[in-house]
mmCIF file of C-alpha atoms and ligand atoms in Angstrom:
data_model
loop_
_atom_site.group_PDB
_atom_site.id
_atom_site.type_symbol
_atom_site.label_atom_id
_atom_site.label_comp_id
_atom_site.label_asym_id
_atom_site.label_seq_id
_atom_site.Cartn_x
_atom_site.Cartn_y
_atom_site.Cartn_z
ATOM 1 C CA UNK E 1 0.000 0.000 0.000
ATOM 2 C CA UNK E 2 1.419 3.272 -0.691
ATOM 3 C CA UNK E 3 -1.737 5.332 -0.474
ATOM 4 C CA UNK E 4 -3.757 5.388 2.976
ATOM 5 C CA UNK E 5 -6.780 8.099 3.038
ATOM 6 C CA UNK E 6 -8.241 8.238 6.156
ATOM 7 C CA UNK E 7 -11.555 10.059 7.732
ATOM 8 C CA UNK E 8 -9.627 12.898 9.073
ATOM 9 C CA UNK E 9 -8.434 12.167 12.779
ATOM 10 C CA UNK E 10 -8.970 13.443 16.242
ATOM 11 C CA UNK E 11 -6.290 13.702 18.572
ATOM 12 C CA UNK E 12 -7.776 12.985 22.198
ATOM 13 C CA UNK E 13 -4.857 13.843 24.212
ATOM 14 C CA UNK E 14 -2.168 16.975 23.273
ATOM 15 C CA UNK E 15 -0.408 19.558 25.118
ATOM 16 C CA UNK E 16 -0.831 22.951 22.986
ATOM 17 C CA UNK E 17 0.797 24.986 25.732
ATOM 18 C CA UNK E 18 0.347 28.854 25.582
ATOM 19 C CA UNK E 19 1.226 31.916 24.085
ATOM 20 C CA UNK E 20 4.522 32.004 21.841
ATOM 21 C CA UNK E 21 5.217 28.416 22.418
ATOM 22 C CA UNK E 22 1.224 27.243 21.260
ATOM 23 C CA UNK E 23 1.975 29.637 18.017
ATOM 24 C CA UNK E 24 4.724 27.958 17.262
ATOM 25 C CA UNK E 25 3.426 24.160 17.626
ATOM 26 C CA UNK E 26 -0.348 24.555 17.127
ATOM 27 C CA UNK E 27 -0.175 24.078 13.050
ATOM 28 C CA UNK E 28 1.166 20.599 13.464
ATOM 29 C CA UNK E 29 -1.713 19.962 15.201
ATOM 30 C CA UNK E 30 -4.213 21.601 13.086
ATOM 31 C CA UNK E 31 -2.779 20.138 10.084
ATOM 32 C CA UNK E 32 -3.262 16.715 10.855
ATOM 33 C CA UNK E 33 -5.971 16.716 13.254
ATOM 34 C CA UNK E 34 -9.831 17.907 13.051
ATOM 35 C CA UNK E 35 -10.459 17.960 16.653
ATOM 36 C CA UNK E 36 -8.146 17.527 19.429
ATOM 37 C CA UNK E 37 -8.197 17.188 23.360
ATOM 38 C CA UNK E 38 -6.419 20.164 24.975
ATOM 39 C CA UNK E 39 -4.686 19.614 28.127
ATOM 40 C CA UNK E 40 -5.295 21.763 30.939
ATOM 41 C CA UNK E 41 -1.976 21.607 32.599
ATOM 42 C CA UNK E 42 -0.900 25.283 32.038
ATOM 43 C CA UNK E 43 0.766 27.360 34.926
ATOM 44 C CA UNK E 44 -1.344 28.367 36.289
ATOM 45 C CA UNK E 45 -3.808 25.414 35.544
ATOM 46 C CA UNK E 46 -7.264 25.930 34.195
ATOM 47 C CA UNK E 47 -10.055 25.005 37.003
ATOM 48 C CA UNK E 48 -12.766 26.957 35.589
ATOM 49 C CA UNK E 49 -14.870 26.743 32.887
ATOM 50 C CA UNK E 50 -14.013 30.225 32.383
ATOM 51 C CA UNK E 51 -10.276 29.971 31.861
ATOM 52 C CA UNK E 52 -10.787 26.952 29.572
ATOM 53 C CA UNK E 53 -12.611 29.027 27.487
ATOM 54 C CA UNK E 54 -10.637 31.805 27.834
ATOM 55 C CA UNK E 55 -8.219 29.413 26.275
ATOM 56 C CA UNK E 56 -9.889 28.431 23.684
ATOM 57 C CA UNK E 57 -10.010 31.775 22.442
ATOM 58 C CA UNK E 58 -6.504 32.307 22.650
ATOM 59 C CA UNK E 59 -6.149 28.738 20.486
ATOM 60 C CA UNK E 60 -8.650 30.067 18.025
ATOM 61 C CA UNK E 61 -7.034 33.321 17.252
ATOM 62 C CA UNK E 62 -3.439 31.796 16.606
ATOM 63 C CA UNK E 63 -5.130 29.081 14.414
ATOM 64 C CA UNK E 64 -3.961 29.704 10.460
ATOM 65 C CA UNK E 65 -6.437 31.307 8.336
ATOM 66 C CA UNK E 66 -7.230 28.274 6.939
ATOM 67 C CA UNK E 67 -7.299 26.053 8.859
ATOM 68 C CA UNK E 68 -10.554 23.879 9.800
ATOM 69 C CA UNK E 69 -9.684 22.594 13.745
ATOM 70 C CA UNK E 70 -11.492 22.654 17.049
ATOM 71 C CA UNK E 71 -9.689 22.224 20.133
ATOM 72 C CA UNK E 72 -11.920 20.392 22.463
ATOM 73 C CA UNK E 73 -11.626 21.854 25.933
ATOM 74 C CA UNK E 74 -10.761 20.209 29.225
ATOM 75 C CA UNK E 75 -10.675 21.360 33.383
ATOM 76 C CA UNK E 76 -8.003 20.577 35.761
ATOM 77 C CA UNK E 77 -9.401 18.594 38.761
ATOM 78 C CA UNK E 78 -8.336 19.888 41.973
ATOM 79 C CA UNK E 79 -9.221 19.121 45.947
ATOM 80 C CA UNK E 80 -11.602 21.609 45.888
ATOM 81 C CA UNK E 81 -13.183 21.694 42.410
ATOM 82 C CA UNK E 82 -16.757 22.164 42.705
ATOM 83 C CA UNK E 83 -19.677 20.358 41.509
ATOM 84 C CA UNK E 84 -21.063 23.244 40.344
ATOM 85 C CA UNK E 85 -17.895 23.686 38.247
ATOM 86 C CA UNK E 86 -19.305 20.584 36.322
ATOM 87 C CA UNK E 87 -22.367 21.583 35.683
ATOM 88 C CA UNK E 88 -21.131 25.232 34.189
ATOM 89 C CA UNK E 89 -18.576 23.026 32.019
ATOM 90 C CA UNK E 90 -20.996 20.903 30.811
ATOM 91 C CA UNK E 91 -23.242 23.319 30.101
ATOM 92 C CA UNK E 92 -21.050 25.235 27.814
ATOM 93 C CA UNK E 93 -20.987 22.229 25.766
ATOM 94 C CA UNK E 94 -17.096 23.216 24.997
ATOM 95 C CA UNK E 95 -15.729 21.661 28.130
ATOM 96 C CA UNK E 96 -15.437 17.773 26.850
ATOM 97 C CA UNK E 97 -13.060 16.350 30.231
ATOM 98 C CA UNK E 98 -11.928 16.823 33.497
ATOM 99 C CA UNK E 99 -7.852 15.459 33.575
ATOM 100 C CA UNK E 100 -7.284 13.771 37.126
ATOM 101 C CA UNK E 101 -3.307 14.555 37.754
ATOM 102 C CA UNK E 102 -2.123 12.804 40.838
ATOM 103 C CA UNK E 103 -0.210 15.448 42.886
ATOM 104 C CA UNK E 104 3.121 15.342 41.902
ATOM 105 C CA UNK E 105 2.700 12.490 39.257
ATOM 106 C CA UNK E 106 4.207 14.440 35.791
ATOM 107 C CA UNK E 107 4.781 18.276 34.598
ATOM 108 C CA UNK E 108 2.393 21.025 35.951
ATOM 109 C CA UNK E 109 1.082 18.798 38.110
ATOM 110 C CA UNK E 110 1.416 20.035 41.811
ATOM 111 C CA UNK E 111 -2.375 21.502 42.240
ATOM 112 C CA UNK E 112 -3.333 18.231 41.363
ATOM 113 C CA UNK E 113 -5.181 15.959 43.246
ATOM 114 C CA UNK E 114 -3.773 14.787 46.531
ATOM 115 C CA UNK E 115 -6.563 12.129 47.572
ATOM 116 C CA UNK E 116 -9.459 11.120 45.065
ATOM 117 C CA UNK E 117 -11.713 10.855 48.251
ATOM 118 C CA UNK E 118 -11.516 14.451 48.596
ATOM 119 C CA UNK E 119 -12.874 14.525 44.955
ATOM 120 C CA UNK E 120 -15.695 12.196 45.344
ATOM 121 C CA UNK E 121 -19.081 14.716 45.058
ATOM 122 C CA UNK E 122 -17.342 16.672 42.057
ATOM 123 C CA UNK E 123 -17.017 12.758 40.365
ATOM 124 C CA UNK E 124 -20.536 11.807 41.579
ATOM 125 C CA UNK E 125 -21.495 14.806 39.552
ATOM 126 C CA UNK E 126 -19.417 14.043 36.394
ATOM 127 C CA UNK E 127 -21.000 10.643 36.736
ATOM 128 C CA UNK E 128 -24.399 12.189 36.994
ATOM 129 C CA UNK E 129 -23.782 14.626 33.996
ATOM 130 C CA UNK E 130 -21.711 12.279 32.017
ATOM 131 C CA UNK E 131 -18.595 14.168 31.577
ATOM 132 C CA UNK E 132 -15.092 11.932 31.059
ATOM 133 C CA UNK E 133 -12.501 11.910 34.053
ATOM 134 C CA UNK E 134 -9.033 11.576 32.017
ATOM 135 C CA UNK E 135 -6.538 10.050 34.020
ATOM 136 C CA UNK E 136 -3.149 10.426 34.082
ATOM 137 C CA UNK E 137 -2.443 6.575 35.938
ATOM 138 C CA UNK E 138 0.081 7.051 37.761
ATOM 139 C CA UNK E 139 0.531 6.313 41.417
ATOM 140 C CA UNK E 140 3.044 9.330 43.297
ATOM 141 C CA UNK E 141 4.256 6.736 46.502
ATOM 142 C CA UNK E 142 7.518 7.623 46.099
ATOM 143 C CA UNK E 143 7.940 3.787 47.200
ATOM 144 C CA UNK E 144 6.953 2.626 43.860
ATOM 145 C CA UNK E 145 9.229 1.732 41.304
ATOM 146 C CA UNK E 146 8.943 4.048 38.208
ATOM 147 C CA UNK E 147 8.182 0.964 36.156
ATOM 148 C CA UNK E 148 5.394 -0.088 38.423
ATOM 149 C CA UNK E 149 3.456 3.328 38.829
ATOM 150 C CA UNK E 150 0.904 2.792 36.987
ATOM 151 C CA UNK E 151 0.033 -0.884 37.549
ATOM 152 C CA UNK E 152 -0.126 0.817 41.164
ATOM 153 C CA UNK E 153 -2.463 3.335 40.749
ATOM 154 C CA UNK E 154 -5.135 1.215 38.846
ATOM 155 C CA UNK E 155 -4.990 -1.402 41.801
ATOM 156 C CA UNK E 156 -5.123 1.060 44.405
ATOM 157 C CA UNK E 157 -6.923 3.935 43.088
ATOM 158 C CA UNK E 158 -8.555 3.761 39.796
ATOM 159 C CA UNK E 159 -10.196 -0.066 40.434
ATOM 160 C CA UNK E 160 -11.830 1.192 43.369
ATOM 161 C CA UNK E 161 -12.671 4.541 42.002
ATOM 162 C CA UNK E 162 -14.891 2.839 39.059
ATOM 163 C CA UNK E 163 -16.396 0.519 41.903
ATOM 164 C CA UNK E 164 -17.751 3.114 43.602
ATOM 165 C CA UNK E 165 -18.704 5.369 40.131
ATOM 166 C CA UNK E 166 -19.611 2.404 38.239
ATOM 167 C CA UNK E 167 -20.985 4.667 35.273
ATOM 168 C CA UNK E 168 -18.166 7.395 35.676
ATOM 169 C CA UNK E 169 -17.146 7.703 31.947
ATOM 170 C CA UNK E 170 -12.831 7.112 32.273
ATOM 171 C CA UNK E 171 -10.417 7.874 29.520
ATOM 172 C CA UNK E 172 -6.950 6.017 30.667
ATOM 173 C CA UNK E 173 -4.754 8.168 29.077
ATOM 174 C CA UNK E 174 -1.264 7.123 27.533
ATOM 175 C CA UNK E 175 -1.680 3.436 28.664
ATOM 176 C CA UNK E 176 2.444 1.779 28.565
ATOM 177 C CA UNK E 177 1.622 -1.784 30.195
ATOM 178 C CA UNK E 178 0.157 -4.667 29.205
ATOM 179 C CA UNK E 179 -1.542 -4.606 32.801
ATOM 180 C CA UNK E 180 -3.654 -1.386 31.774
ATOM 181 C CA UNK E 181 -4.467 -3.236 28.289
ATOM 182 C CA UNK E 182 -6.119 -5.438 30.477
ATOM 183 C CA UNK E 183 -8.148 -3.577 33.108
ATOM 184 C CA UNK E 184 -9.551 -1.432 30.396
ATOM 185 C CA UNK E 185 -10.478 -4.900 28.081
ATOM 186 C CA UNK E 186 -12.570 -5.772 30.989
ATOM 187 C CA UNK E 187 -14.111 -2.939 32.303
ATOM 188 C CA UNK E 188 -17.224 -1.668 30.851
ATOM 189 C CA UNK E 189 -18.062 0.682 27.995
ATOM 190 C CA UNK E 190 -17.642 3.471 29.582
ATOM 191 C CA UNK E 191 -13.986 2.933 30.434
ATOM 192 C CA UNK E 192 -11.246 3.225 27.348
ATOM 193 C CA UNK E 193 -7.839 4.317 26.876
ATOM 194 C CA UNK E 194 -5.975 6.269 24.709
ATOM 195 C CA UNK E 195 -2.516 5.122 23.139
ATOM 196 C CA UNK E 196 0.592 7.305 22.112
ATOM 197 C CA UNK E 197 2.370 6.803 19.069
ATOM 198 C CA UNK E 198 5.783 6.839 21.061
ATOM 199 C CA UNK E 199 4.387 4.194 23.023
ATOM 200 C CA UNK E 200 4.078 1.930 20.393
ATOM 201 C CA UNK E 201 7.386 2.651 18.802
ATOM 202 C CA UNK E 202 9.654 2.434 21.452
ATOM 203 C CA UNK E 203 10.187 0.381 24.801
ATOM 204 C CA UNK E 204 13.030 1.736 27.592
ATOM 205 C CA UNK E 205 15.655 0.531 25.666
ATOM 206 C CA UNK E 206 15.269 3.806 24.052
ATOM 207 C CA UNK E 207 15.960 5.618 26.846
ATOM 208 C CA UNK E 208 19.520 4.616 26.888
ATOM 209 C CA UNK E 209 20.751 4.220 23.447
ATOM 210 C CA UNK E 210 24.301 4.511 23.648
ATOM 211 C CA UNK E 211 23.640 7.069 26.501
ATOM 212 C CA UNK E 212 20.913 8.956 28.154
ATOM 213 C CA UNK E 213 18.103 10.407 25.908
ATOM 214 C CA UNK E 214 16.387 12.756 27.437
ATOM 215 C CA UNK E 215 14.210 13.731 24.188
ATOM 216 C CA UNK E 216 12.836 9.897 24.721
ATOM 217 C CA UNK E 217 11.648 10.739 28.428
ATOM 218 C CA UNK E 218 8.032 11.238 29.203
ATOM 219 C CA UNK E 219 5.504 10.020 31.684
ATOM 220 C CA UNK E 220 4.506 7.425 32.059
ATOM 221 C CA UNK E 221 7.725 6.080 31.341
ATOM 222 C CA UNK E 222 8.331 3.631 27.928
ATOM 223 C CA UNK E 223 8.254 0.588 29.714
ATOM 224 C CA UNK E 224 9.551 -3.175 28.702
ATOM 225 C CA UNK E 225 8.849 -4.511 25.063
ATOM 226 C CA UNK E 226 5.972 -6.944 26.024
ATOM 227 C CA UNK E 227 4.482 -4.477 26.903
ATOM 228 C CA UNK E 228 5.042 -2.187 23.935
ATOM 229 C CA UNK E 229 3.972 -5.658 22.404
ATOM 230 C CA UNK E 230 1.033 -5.350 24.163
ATOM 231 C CA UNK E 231 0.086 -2.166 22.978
ATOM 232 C CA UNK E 232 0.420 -2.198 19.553
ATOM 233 C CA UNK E 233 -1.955 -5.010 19.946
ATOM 234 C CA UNK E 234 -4.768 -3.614 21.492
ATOM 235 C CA UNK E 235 -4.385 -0.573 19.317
ATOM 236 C CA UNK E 236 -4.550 -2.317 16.339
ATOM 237 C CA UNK E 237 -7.214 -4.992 17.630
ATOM 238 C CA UNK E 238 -10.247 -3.041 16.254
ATOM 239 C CA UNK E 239 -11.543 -2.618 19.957
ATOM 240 C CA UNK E 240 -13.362 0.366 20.276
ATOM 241 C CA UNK E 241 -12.132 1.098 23.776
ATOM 242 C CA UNK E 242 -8.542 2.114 22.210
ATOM 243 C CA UNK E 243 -7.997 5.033 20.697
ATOM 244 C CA UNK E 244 -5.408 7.370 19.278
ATOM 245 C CA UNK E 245 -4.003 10.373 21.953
ATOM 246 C CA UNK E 246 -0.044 11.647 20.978
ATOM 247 C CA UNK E 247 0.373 13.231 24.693
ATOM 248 C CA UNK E 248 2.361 15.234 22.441
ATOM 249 C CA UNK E 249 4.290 17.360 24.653
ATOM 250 C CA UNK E 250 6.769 20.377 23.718
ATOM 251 C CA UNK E 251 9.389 21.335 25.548
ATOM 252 C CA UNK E 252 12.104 23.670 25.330
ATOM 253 C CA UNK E 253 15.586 22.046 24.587
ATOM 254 C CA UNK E 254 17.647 23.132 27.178
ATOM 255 C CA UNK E 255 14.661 22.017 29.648
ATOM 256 C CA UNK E 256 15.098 18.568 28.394
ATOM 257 C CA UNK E 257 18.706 18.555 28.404
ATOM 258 C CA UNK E 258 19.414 19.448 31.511
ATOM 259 C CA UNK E 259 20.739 17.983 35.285
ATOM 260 C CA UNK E 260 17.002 17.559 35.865
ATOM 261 C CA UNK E 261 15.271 16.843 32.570
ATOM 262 C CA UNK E 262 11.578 17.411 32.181
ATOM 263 C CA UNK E 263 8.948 14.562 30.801
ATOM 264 C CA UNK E 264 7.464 15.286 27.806
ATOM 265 C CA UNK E 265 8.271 14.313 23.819
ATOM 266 C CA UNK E 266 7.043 15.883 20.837
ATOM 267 C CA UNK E 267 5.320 14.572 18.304
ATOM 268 C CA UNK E 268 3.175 16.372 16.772
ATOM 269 C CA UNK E 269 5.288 17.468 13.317
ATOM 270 C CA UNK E 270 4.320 13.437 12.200
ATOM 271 C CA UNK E 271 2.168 12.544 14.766
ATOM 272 C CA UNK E 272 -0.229 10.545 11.995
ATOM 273 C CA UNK E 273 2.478 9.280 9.969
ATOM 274 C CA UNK E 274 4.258 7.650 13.104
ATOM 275 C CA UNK E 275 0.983 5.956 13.906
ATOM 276 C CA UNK E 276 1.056 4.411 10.490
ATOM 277 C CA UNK E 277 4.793 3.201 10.970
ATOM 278 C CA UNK E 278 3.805 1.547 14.216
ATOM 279 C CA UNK E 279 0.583 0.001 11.919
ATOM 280 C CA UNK E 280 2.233 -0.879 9.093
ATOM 281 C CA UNK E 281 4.964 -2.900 11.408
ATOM 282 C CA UNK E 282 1.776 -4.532 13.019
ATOM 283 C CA UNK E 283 0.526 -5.255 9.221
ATOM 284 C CA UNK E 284 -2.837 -3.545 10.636
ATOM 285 C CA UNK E 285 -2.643 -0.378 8.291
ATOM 286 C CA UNK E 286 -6.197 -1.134 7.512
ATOM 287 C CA UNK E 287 -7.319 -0.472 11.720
ATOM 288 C CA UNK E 288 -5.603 2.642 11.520
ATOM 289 C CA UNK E 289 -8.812 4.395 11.029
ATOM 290 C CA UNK E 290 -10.774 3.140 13.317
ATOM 291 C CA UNK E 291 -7.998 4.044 15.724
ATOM 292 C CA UNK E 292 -7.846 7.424 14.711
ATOM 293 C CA UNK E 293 -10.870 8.824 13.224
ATOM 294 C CA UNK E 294 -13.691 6.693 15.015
ATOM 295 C CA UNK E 295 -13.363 4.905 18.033
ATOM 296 C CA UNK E 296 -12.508 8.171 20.239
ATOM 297 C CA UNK E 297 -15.546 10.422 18.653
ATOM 298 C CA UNK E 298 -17.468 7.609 19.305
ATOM 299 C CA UNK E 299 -16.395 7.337 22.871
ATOM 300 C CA UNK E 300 -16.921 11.135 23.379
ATOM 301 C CA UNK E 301 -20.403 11.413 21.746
ATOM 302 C CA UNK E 302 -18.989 13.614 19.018
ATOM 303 C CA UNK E 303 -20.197 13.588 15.641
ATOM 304 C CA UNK E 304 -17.780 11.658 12.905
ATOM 305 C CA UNK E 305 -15.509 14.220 10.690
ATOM 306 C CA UNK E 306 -15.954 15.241 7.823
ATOM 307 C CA UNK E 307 -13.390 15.551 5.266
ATOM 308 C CA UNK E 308 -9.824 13.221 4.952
ATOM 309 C CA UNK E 309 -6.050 12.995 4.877
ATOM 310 C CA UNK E 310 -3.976 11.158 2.792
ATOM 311 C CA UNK E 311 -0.923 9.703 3.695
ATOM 312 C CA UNK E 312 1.448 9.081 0.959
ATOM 313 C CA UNK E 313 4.706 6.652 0.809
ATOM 314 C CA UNK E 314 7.265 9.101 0.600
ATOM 315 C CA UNK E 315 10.304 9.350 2.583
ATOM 316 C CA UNK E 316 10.874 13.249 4.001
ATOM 317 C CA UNK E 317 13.454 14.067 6.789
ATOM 318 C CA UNK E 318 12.462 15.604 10.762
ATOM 319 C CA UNK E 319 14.437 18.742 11.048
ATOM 320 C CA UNK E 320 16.932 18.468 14.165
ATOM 321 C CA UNK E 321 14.706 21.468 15.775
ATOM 322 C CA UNK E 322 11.744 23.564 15.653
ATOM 323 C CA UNK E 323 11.020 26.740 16.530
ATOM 324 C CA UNK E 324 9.448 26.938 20.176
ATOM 325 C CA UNK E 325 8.116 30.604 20.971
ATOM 326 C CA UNK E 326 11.894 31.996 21.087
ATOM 327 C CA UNK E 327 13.631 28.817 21.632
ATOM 328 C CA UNK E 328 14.082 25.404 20.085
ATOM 329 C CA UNK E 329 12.344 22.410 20.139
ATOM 330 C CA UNK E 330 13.570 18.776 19.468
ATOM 331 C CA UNK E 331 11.431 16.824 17.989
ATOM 332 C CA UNK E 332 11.005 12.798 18.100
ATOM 333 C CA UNK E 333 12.977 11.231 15.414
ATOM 334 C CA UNK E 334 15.177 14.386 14.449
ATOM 335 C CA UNK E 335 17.050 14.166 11.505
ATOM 336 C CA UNK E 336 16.083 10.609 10.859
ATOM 337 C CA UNK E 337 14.009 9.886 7.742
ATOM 338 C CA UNK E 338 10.037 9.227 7.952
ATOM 339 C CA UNK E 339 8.730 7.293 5.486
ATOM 340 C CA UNK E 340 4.558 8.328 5.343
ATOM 341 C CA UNK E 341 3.779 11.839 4.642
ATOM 342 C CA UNK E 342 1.063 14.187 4.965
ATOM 343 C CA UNK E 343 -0.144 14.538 1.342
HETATM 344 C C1 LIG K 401 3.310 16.070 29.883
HETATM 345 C C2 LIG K 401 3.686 17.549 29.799
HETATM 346 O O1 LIG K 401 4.843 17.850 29.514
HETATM 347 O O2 LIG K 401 2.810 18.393 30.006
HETATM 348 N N1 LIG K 401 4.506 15.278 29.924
HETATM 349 C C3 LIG K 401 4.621 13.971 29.584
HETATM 350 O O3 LIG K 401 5.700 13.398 29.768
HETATM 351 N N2 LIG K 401 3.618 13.300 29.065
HETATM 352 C C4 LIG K 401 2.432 15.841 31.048
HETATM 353 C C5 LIG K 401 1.734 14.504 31.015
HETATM 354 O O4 LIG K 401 0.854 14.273 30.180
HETATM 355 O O5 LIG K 401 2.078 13.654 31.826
HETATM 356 ZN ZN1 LIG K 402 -0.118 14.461 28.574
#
């Protein structure tokens, strides 16, 4: 196959970040993708319906003439976020997820939640209202291995959170072990998962290639190759419960290289066409679709796109950097050679 037209895609899971930085990644985005989940972890993090809009706007008015793309807006859940503050989110009908970051668990993520019990009437409302908790799944007991963190947190937090919310609608959000593959297979309908394209290209060995790469670190870690395995199984299974997210996440360069490196990897600039290298390697070009374009609207109640891509089989190269507001950006796979582009 050297053609693949798709429905065009949603991304369910992308950091845009803000001001000069979001002007200078937001095309890759908008290029590829029709809609796309925003992240809310911003400094200072959006709690209100308010901000998120707010945000929206500022999304909207760096967006290319163009360019046909809605970001789909999401709250950060606190301690104290009110159940009110679900109601006035749904109600704007622009506010499509509330992102659950365990205090301490990734970037941006210390006004995050320090015990889900103090969250429980703003979840019996999301329940009530059926609006998505997206998790980050990762548990923050500084006890726990890396590698184990998020096996940990759906034993100890997220199995018990769904027993108690049976018909709380859950988005697991870049899922790395073969453990979440399974608690998300047999939980019901309204519980799925969203997949990363690093995720499915790359297990820790990539971390340490000859040295330490800090442009492959991100949370949750890459973890062993079963469970990469794993992955690119359920992603390319046809289940409806998996679905495609990049947790595309910029960062400046000299924040990643540094004593104390910061989580995140970009991938936006091929995000689609590294989804169809993992694919193709699964020979499962012909799920990629239903991975990308239907399974996650379908999840979120949002209507199917109109309109596709096409994905040609043409080799281009990743520059070694971006722009990134006034600094640079490395992107995943810089200066190697891709061999699906955007047509
Ligand atoms: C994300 C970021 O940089 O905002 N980093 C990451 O490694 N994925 C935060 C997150 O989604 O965990
Ligand atoms: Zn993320």
């Amino acid at each position: 196959m050297d053609r693949i037209t798709l429905r065009r895609p949603d991304d369910f899971h992308v950091h845009l970040r803000d001001g000069p930085a979001m002007a200078s990644v937001l095309a890759d985005t908008a290029r590829r993708f029709a809609r796309a989940i925003v992240m809310p972890n911003l400094k200072p993090p959006l709690r209100t319906t308010a901000q998120a809009l707010h945000y929206r706007d500022r999304i909207l008015g760096e967006l290319p003439e163009d360019a046909e793309f809605e970001p789909l807006m999401t709250l950060y859940l606190t301690d104290d976020t009110p159940p009110e503050e679900i109601s006035r989110a749904k109600l704007s009908g622009r506010v499509h997820g509330v992102k659950l970051y365990p205090a301490g668990a990734t970037t941006h993520s210390d006004a995050g939640v320090t015990r889900i019990s103090r969250c429980f009437h703003t979840l019996e409302k999301m329940e009530e209202v059926g609006l998505p908790l997206l998790v980050h799944g990762e548990s923050t007991d500084p006890a726990i291995d890396v590698f184990d963190r998020e096996q940990a947190f759906i034993e100890e937090t997220l199995g018990p959170t769904l027993e108690r919310f049976p018909r709380l609608k859950v988005v697991l959000e870049h899922i790395t072990t073969r453990d979440a593959v399974q608690f998300v297979e047999v939980t019901g309908a309204n519980v799925a998962a969203t997949i990363t394209a690093h995720h499915l290209l790359m297990n820790r060995n990539a971390l340490f290639m000859g040295g330490i790469r800090p442009h492959h670190y991100c949370l949750p870690v890459l973890k062993r190759e079963e469970h990469r395995e794993a992955l690119v199984e359920a992603a390319t299974s046809g289940n409806p419960k998996f679905f495609l997210g990049t947790d595309s996440a910029p960062h400046a360069r000299a924040a990643k290289e540094a004593g104390c490196g910061c989580a995140g990897i970009y991938t936006a600039h091929g995000a689609i066409e590294l989804y169809a290298i993992a694919f193709e390697e699964a020979h499962a070009l012909d799920q990629l679709e239903g991975f990308a374009s239907v399974h996650g609207a379908r999840f979120y109640n949002l209507p199917p796109n109109r309109g596709s891509i096409t994905l040609v089989r043409e080799d281009w190269t990743v520059p070694e950097t971006l722009a990134f507001g006034g600094e640079a950006l490395v992107p995943l796979r810089a200066g190697e050679t891709i061999p699906w582009k955007l047509a």
